[in-house]
PDB file of C-alpha atoms and ligand atoms in Angstrom:
ATOM      1  CA  MET A 680      12.228  12.313   7.466  1.00 50.00           C
ATOM      2  CA  GLN A 681      15.937  13.025   7.301  1.00 53.00           C
ATOM      3  CA  SER A 682      15.449  16.760   6.692  1.00 71.00           C
ATOM      4  CA  ASN A 683      13.363  17.122   9.883  1.00 81.00           C
ATOM      5  CA  PRO A 684      14.761  14.561  12.298  1.00 76.00           C
ATOM      6  CA  ALA A 685      12.462  15.679  15.147  1.00 86.00           C
ATOM      7  CA  ALA A 686       9.285  15.289  13.081  1.00 96.00           C
ATOM      8  CA  GLN A 687       6.035  13.903  14.459  1.00 97.00           C
ATOM      9  CA  ILE A 688       5.076  11.141  12.022  1.00 98.00           C
ATOM     10  CA  VAL A 689       2.031   8.876  11.921  1.00 98.00           C
ATOM     11  CA  LEU A 690       2.744   5.441  10.488  1.00 98.00           C
ATOM     12  CA  PRO A 691       0.482   2.675   9.184  1.00 98.00           C
ATOM     13  CA  THR A 692       1.048  -1.055   9.258  1.00 98.00           C
ATOM     14  CA  GLY A 693       0.065  -3.834   6.869  1.00 96.00           C
ATOM     15  CA  ARG A 694       1.328  -5.253   3.629  1.00 96.00           C
ATOM     16  CA  THR A 695       1.769  -1.957   1.805  1.00 97.00           C
ATOM     17  CA  PRO A 696       4.270  -0.152   4.052  1.00 98.00           C
ATOM     18  CA  GLU A 697       6.398  -3.195   4.911  1.00 97.00           C
ATOM     19  CA  PRO A 698       8.752  -2.927   1.874  1.00 97.00           C
ATOM     20  CA  VAL A 699       9.044   0.822   2.448  1.00 97.00           C
ATOM     21  CA  TYR A 700      10.101   0.229   6.055  1.00 98.00           C
ATOM     22  CA  ARG A 701      12.548  -2.475   4.982  1.00 98.00           C
ATOM     23  CA  SER A 702      14.214  -0.218   2.470  1.00 97.00           C
ATOM     24  CA  PHE A 703      14.275   2.734   4.913  1.00 97.00           C
ATOM     25  CA  ALA A 704      16.079   0.549   7.461  1.00 97.00           C
ATOM     26  CA  ASP A 705      18.381  -1.001   4.853  1.00 97.00           C
ATOM     27  CA  ARG A 706      19.502   2.461   3.818  1.00 97.00           C
ATOM     28  CA  GLY A 707      20.379   3.279   7.410  1.00 96.00           C
ATOM     29  CA  GLY A 708      17.380   5.537   7.993  1.00 96.00           C
ATOM     30  CA  SER A 709      16.967   6.840  11.525  1.00 96.00           C
ATOM     31  CA  LEU A 710      13.936   7.926  13.533  1.00 96.00           C
ATOM     32  CA  ALA A 711      15.987   8.454  16.687  1.00 96.00           C
ATOM     33  CA  ASP A 712      14.782  12.049  17.152  1.00 96.00           C
ATOM     34  CA  ALA A 713      11.264  11.536  15.812  1.00 97.00           C
ATOM     35  CA  THR A 714       7.942  11.024  17.533  1.00 97.00           C
ATOM     36  CA  ILE A 715       6.184   8.094  15.914  1.00 98.00           C
ATOM     37  CA  MET A 716       2.446   7.652  16.352  1.00 98.00           C
ATOM     38  CA  LEU A 717       0.765   4.492  15.221  1.00 98.00           C
ATOM     39  CA  LEU A 718      -2.183   5.141  12.881  1.00 98.00           C
ATOM     40  CA  ASP A 719      -4.597   2.626  14.332  1.00 98.00           C
ATOM     41  CA  GLU A 720      -5.001  -0.582  16.285  1.00 98.00           C
ATOM     42  CA  PHE A 721      -7.223  -3.637  16.340  1.00 98.00           C
ATOM     43  CA  GLY A 722      -9.072  -4.853  19.403  1.00 97.00           C
ATOM     44  CA  LEU A 723      -6.889  -7.929  19.752  1.00 96.00           C
ATOM     45  CA  PRO A 724      -4.918  -9.426  22.664  1.00 95.00           C
ATOM     46  CA  PRO A 725      -1.472  -7.925  23.358  1.00 94.00           C
ATOM     47  CA  ARG A 726       0.511 -10.758  21.820  1.00 93.00           C
ATOM     48  CA  SER A 727      -1.553 -11.141  18.649  1.00 95.00           C
ATOM     49  CA  HIS A 728       0.620 -11.263  15.546  1.00 94.00           C
ATOM     50  CA  ALA A 729      -1.951  -9.079  13.754  1.00 96.00           C
ATOM     51  CA  ARG A 730      -1.859  -6.181  16.202  1.00 97.00           C
ATOM     52  CA  CYS A 731      -0.586  -3.017  14.563  1.00 98.00           C
ATOM     53  CA  ASP A 732       1.888  -2.300  17.388  1.00 98.00           C
ATOM     54  CA  ASN A 733       3.437  -5.743  16.916  1.00 98.00           C
ATOM     55  CA  MET A 734       3.528  -5.312  13.125  1.00 98.00           C
ATOM     56  CA  LEU A 735       5.251  -1.936  13.474  1.00 98.00           C
ATOM     57  CA  GLN A 736       7.761  -3.506  15.824  1.00 98.00           C
ATOM     58  CA  ARG A 737       8.570  -6.380  13.452  1.00 97.00           C
ATOM     59  CA  ASP A 738       8.400  -4.494  10.173  1.00 97.00           C
ATOM     60  CA  LEU A 739      10.195  -1.299  11.170  1.00 98.00           C
ATOM     61  CA  LEU A 740      11.382  -0.779  14.729  1.00 98.00           C
ATOM     62  CA  ASP A 741      13.284  -4.054  15.081  1.00 98.00           C
ATOM     63  CA  ARG A 742      15.170  -3.151  11.912  1.00 97.00           C
ATOM     64  CA  LEU A 743      16.371   0.237  13.139  1.00 98.00           C
ATOM     65  CA  GLU A 744      19.561   0.766  15.094  1.00 97.00           C
ATOM     66  CA  GLU A 745      17.875   3.079  17.574  1.00 97.00           C
ATOM     67  CA  PRO A 746      14.267   3.358  18.693  1.00 97.00           C
ATOM     68  CA  PRO A 747      12.309   6.541  17.968  1.00 97.00           C
ATOM     69  CA  ALA A 748      12.564   9.285  20.586  1.00 97.00           C
ATOM     70  CA  ARG A 749       8.857   8.789  21.385  1.00 97.00           C
ATOM     71  CA  LEU A 750       6.485   6.040  20.347  1.00 98.00           C
ATOM     72  CA  LEU A 751       2.744   6.565  20.753  1.00 98.00           C
ATOM     73  CA  THR A 752       0.626   3.443  20.484  1.00 98.00           C
ATOM     74  CA  TRP A 753      -3.018   2.713  21.282  1.00 98.00           C
ATOM     75  CA  ASN A 754      -3.788   1.091  24.618  1.00 98.00           C
ATOM     76  CA  THR A 755      -6.758  -1.073  23.692  1.00 98.00           C
ATOM     77  CA  ALA A 756      -6.765  -2.480  27.233  1.00 97.00           C
ATOM     78  CA  ALA A 757      -7.538   0.975  28.673  1.00 97.00           C
ATOM     79  CA  GLU A 758     -10.573   1.041  30.931  1.00 97.00           C
ATOM     80  CA  ASP A 759     -11.797   4.226  29.294  1.00 98.00           C
ATOM     81  CA  LEU A 760     -11.158   3.810  25.568  1.00 98.00           C
ATOM     82  CA  ASP A 761     -12.858   7.105  24.705  1.00 98.00           C
ATOM     83  CA  ALA A 762     -10.488   8.973  27.027  1.00 98.00           C
ATOM     84  CA  MET A 763      -7.501   7.086  25.585  1.00 98.00           C
ATOM     85  CA  CYS A 764      -8.556   8.136  22.050  1.00 98.00           C
ATOM     86  CA  ALA A 765      -9.059  11.745  23.196  1.00 98.00           C
ATOM     87  CA  ASP A 766      -5.507  11.681  24.600  1.00 98.00           C
ATOM     88  CA  MET A 767      -4.222  10.598  21.182  1.00 98.00           C
ATOM     89  CA  ASP A 768      -6.018  13.561  19.612  1.00 98.00           C
ATOM     90  CA  VAL A 769      -4.282  15.846  22.114  1.00 97.00           C
ATOM     91  CA  GLU A 770      -0.963  14.391  20.922  1.00 96.00           C
ATOM     92  CA  ALA A 771      -2.040  14.928  17.308  1.00 97.00           C
ATOM     93  CA  GLN A 772      -2.885  18.559  18.077  1.00 95.00           C
ATOM     94  CA  ARG A 773       0.775  19.214  18.890  1.00 94.00           C
ATOM     95  CA  GLY A 774       1.171  19.134  15.106  1.00 95.00           C
ATOM     96  CA  ILE A 775       1.649  16.144  12.867  1.00 97.00           C
ATOM     97  CA  ASP A 776       4.284  16.759  10.223  1.00 98.00           C
ATOM     98  CA  LEU A 777       3.503  13.710   8.101  1.00 98.00           C
ATOM     99  CA  VAL A 778       0.869  10.987   7.990  1.00 98.00           C
ATOM    100  CA  ILE A 779       1.633   7.929   5.889  1.00 98.00           C
ATOM    101  CA  LEU A 780      -1.434   5.911   4.912  1.00 98.00           C
ATOM    102  CA  GLY A 781      -2.366   2.727   3.118  1.00 98.00           C
ATOM    103  CA  ILE A 782      -5.772   2.339   1.512  1.00 98.00           C
ATOM    104  CA  GLY A 783      -8.217  -0.397   2.422  1.00 96.00           C
ATOM    105  CA  GLY A 784      -9.987  -2.375  -0.270  1.00 95.00           C
ATOM    106  CA  ASN A 785     -13.129  -0.469   0.742  1.00 97.00           C
ATOM    107  CA  GLY A 786     -11.407   2.921   0.664  1.00 98.00           C
ATOM    108  CA  HIS A 787     -10.783   3.264   4.372  1.00 98.00           C
ATOM    109  CA  LEU A 788      -7.911   5.296   5.835  1.00 98.00           C
ATOM    110  CA  GLY A 789      -6.702   3.930   9.133  1.00 98.00           C
ATOM    111  CA  ILE A 790      -9.951   2.387  10.350  1.00 98.00           C
ATOM    112  CA  ASN A 791     -12.033   5.277   9.112  1.00 98.00           C
ATOM    113  CA  GLU A 792     -14.481   3.095   7.255  1.00 98.00           C
ATOM    114  CA  PRO A 793     -16.844   4.259   4.475  1.00 98.00           C
ATOM    115  CA  GLY A 794     -19.444   6.648   5.898  1.00 98.00           C
ATOM    116  CA  THR A 795     -16.926   8.466   8.136  1.00 98.00           C
ATOM    117  CA  PRO A 796     -17.222  12.274   7.982  1.00 97.00           C
ATOM    118  CA  SER A 797     -14.027  14.140   7.119  1.00 98.00           C
ATOM    119  CA  ASP A 798     -13.835  15.812  10.543  1.00 98.00           C
ATOM    120  CA  ALA A 799     -14.176  12.604  12.583  1.00 98.00           C
ATOM    121  CA  PRO A 800     -12.041  12.540  15.745  1.00 98.00           C
ATOM    122  CA  SER A 801      -9.978   9.609  16.929  1.00 98.00           C
ATOM    123  CA  ARG A 802     -12.307   7.010  18.362  1.00 98.00           C
ATOM    124  CA  VAL A 803     -13.397   3.433  18.872  1.00 98.00           C
ATOM    125  CA  VAL A 804     -14.783   1.948  15.653  1.00 98.00           C
ATOM    126  CA  GLU A 805     -16.611  -1.136  14.525  1.00 97.00           C
ATOM    127  CA  LEU A 806     -14.757  -2.945  11.749  1.00 97.00           C
ATOM    128  CA  HIS A 807     -16.436  -3.585   8.428  1.00 96.00           C
ATOM    129  CA  ALA A 808     -16.511  -7.286   7.547  1.00 95.00           C
ATOM    130  CA  GLU A 809     -13.862  -6.789   4.856  1.00 93.00           C
ATOM    131  CA  THR A 810     -11.497  -5.040   7.263  1.00 95.00           C
ATOM    132  CA  ALA A 811     -12.005  -7.713   9.918  1.00 95.00           C
ATOM    133  CA  ALA A 812     -11.402 -10.503   7.383  1.00 94.00           C
ATOM    134  CA  ALA A 813      -8.209  -8.831   6.136  1.00 92.00           C
ATOM    135  CA  THR A 814      -6.600  -9.295   9.565  1.00 93.00           C
ATOM    136  CA  SER A 815      -6.187 -13.014   8.831  1.00 93.00           C
ATOM    137  CA  ARG A 816      -3.501 -11.930   6.335  1.00 92.00           C
ATOM    138  CA  TYR A 817      -1.632 -10.413   9.263  1.00 94.00           C
ATOM    139  CA  GLY A 818      -1.902 -13.613  11.289  1.00 92.00           C
ATOM    140  CA  ALA A 819      -5.005 -13.008  13.432  1.00 90.00           C
ATOM    141  CA  GLU A 820      -6.340 -16.297  14.754  1.00 88.00           C
ATOM    142  CA  THR A 821      -9.713 -14.725  15.473  1.00 91.00           C
ATOM    143  CA  ALA A 822     -10.887 -11.695  13.527  1.00 94.00           C
ATOM    144  CA  PRO A 823     -11.342  -8.565  15.655  1.00 96.00           C
ATOM    145  CA  THR A 824     -14.724  -6.802  15.602  1.00 97.00           C
ATOM    146  CA  TRP A 825     -13.531  -3.381  16.685  1.00 98.00           C
ATOM    147  CA  GLY A 826     -10.516  -1.130  16.714  1.00 98.00           C
ATOM    148  CA  VAL A 827      -9.318   2.384  17.452  1.00 98.00           C
ATOM    149  CA  THR A 828      -8.088   4.837  14.879  1.00 98.00           C
ATOM    150  CA  LEU A 829      -6.715   8.275  14.377  1.00 98.00           C
ATOM    151  CA  GLY A 830      -9.737  10.154  13.035  1.00 98.00           C
ATOM    152  CA  LEU A 831     -10.041  11.623   9.561  1.00 98.00           C
ATOM    153  CA  GLY A 832     -10.006  15.063  11.206  1.00 98.00           C
ATOM    154  CA  PRO A 833      -6.501  14.807  12.674  1.00 98.00           C
ATOM    155  CA  ILE A 834      -5.287  12.889   9.596  1.00 98.00           C
ATOM    156  CA  LEU A 835      -6.398  15.638   7.240  1.00 98.00           C
ATOM    157  CA  ARG A 836      -4.984  18.391   9.503  1.00 98.00           C
ATOM    158  CA  ALA A 837      -1.458  16.955   9.210  1.00 98.00           C
ATOM    159  CA  SER A 838       1.039  19.141   7.370  1.00 98.00           C
ATOM    160  CA  ALA A 839       1.665  16.431   4.777  1.00 98.00           C
ATOM    161  CA  VAL A 840      -0.168  13.266   3.770  1.00 98.00           C
ATOM    162  CA  TRP A 841       1.331  10.393   1.791  1.00 98.00           C
ATOM    163  CA  LEU A 842      -1.028   7.718   0.509  1.00 98.00           C
ATOM    164  CA  LEU A 843       0.564   4.461  -0.640  1.00 98.00           C
ATOM    165  CA  ALA A 844      -1.036   1.697  -2.694  1.00 98.00           C
ATOM    166  CA  THR A 845       0.482  -1.322  -4.384  1.00 98.00           C
ATOM    167  CA  GLY A 846      -0.901  -4.262  -6.308  1.00 98.00           C
ATOM    168  CA  ALA A 847      -3.644  -4.902  -8.855  1.00 98.00           C
ATOM    169  CA  HIS A 848      -6.126  -5.662  -6.055  1.00 97.00           C
ATOM    170  CA  LYS A 849      -5.989  -1.968  -5.126  1.00 98.00           C
ATOM    171  CA  ALA A 850      -6.517  -0.630  -8.675  1.00 98.00           C
ATOM    172  CA  ALA A 851     -10.316  -0.270  -8.477  1.00 98.00           C
ATOM    173  CA  ILE A 852     -10.349   1.486  -5.118  1.00 98.00           C
ATOM    174  CA  VAL A 853      -7.438   3.736  -6.144  1.00 98.00           C
ATOM    175  CA  ARG A 854      -9.490   4.788  -9.149  1.00 98.00           C
ATOM    176  CA  ALA A 855     -12.557   5.425  -6.989  1.00 98.00           C
ATOM    177  CA  ALA A 856     -10.471   7.473  -4.543  1.00 98.00           C
ATOM    178  CA  LEU A 857      -8.653   9.557  -7.153  1.00 98.00           C
ATOM    179  CA  GLU A 858     -11.218   9.878  -9.943  1.00 98.00           C
ATOM    180  CA  GLY A 859     -14.588   9.294  -8.277  1.00 98.00           C
ATOM    181  CA  PRO A 860     -16.605  11.743  -6.199  1.00 98.00           C
ATOM    182  CA  ILE A 861     -14.946  13.151  -3.076  1.00 98.00           C
ATOM    183  CA  GLY A 862     -16.963  12.082  -0.056  1.00 98.00           C
ATOM    184  CA  SER A 863     -17.409   9.768   2.880  1.00 98.00           C
ATOM    185  CA  GLU A 864     -18.341   6.782   0.672  1.00 98.00           C
ATOM    186  CA  VAL A 865     -14.617   6.495  -0.092  1.00 98.00           C
ATOM    187  CA  PRO A 866     -12.732   8.108   2.800  1.00 98.00           C
ATOM    188  CA  ALA A 867      -9.446   8.013   0.847  1.00 98.00           C
ATOM    189  CA  SER A 868     -10.978  10.449  -1.654  1.00 98.00           C
ATOM    190  CA  TYR A 869     -10.578  13.192   0.981  1.00 98.00           C
ATOM    191  CA  VAL A 870      -6.820  13.268   0.417  1.00 98.00           C
ATOM    192  CA  ARG A 871      -7.590  15.164  -2.803  1.00 98.00           C
ATOM    193  CA  ARG A 872      -8.740  18.096  -0.662  1.00 97.00           C
ATOM    194  CA  HIS A 873      -5.432  18.171   1.209  1.00 98.00           C
ATOM    195  CA  GLU A 874      -3.074  20.831  -0.083  1.00 97.00           C
ATOM    196  CA  ASN A 875       0.066  18.800   0.546  1.00 98.00           C
ATOM    197  CA  ALA A 876      -0.843  15.222  -0.323  1.00 98.00           C
ATOM    198  CA  ILE A 877       1.249  12.839  -2.403  1.00 98.00           C
ATOM    199  CA  VAL A 878      -0.081   9.536  -3.721  1.00 98.00           C
ATOM    200  CA  PHE A 879       2.511   6.817  -4.363  1.00 98.00           C
ATOM    201  CA  LEU A 880       1.329   3.968  -6.601  1.00 98.00           C
ATOM    202  CA  ASP A 881       3.021   1.059  -8.265  1.00 98.00           C
ATOM    203  CA  GLU A 882       2.035   0.303 -11.858  1.00 98.00           C
ATOM    204  CA  ALA A 883      -0.488  -2.343 -10.898  1.00 98.00           C
ATOM    205  CA  ALA A 884      -2.319  -0.083  -8.433  1.00 98.00           C
ATOM    206  CA  ALA A 885      -2.361   2.704 -11.031  1.00 98.00           C
ATOM    207  CA  SER A 886      -3.572   0.448 -13.866  1.00 98.00           C
ATOM    208  CA  ASP A 887      -7.223   1.622 -13.816  1.00 97.00           C
ATOM    209  CA  LEU A 888      -6.418   5.332 -13.880  1.00 97.00           C
TER     210      LEU A 888
HETATM  211  P1  PGA B 697      -2.623  -3.402   3.411  1.00 91.33           P
HETATM  212  O1  PGA B 697      -3.768  -2.674   4.234  1.00 91.33           O
HETATM  213  O2  PGA B 697      -1.475  -2.473   3.333  1.00 91.33           O
HETATM  214  O3  PGA B 697      -2.297  -4.633   4.216  1.00 91.33           O
HETATM  215  O4  PGA B 697      -3.213  -3.710   2.060  1.00 91.33           O
HETATM  216  C1  PGA B 697      -4.121  -1.368   3.887  1.00 91.33           C
HETATM  217  C2  PGA B 697      -5.276  -0.874   4.716  1.00 91.33           C
HETATM  218  O5  PGA B 697      -6.192  -1.651   5.029  1.00 91.33           O
HETATM  219  O6  PGA B 697      -5.294   0.330   5.029  1.00 91.33           O
END
């Protein structure tokens, strides 16, 4: 990020990236010239603790001295959600330098749930039960049923992809993604087809490999 200060970077939220954001801010990291695009968003009210925009604010942006040059978030209150998602794909087409991703317990990337084809555009999605339930960890009072996500297509067209996973609870899905068949059953497996992908694992997440 420091070698290309004006990069366009897609960032996830959740438990996995939070320590990375903390350490980036603690080391005086800056995104002041960068365009930051949020990876996805839940269909939750604006003030919900579990919304991805609010998590990004708390976990990263509030810790930085300066805001990013541009911040692109998902307007889930838009009247035409399909058009809003298409606009995000237009932004993505300007060229994403780096996408940082977590991995869901079911292998999702963003909210590209199992069954998503690798060329899927950004769109409105129905949440799998596991994904909906996980939002209680982020402080959702009521679990969302839907969300919006950057599609696998624009994710996989980014110049670089970093996939992060931490904790023993991710070990089985990390193994499925990295050693199982590549396909839509485990969307995270598609990162193996990307020519510039890096997978960052702690020991616990790597323990089944
Ligand atoms: P987590 O979520 O970082 O909170 O485990 C990852 C994901 O669902 O993509």
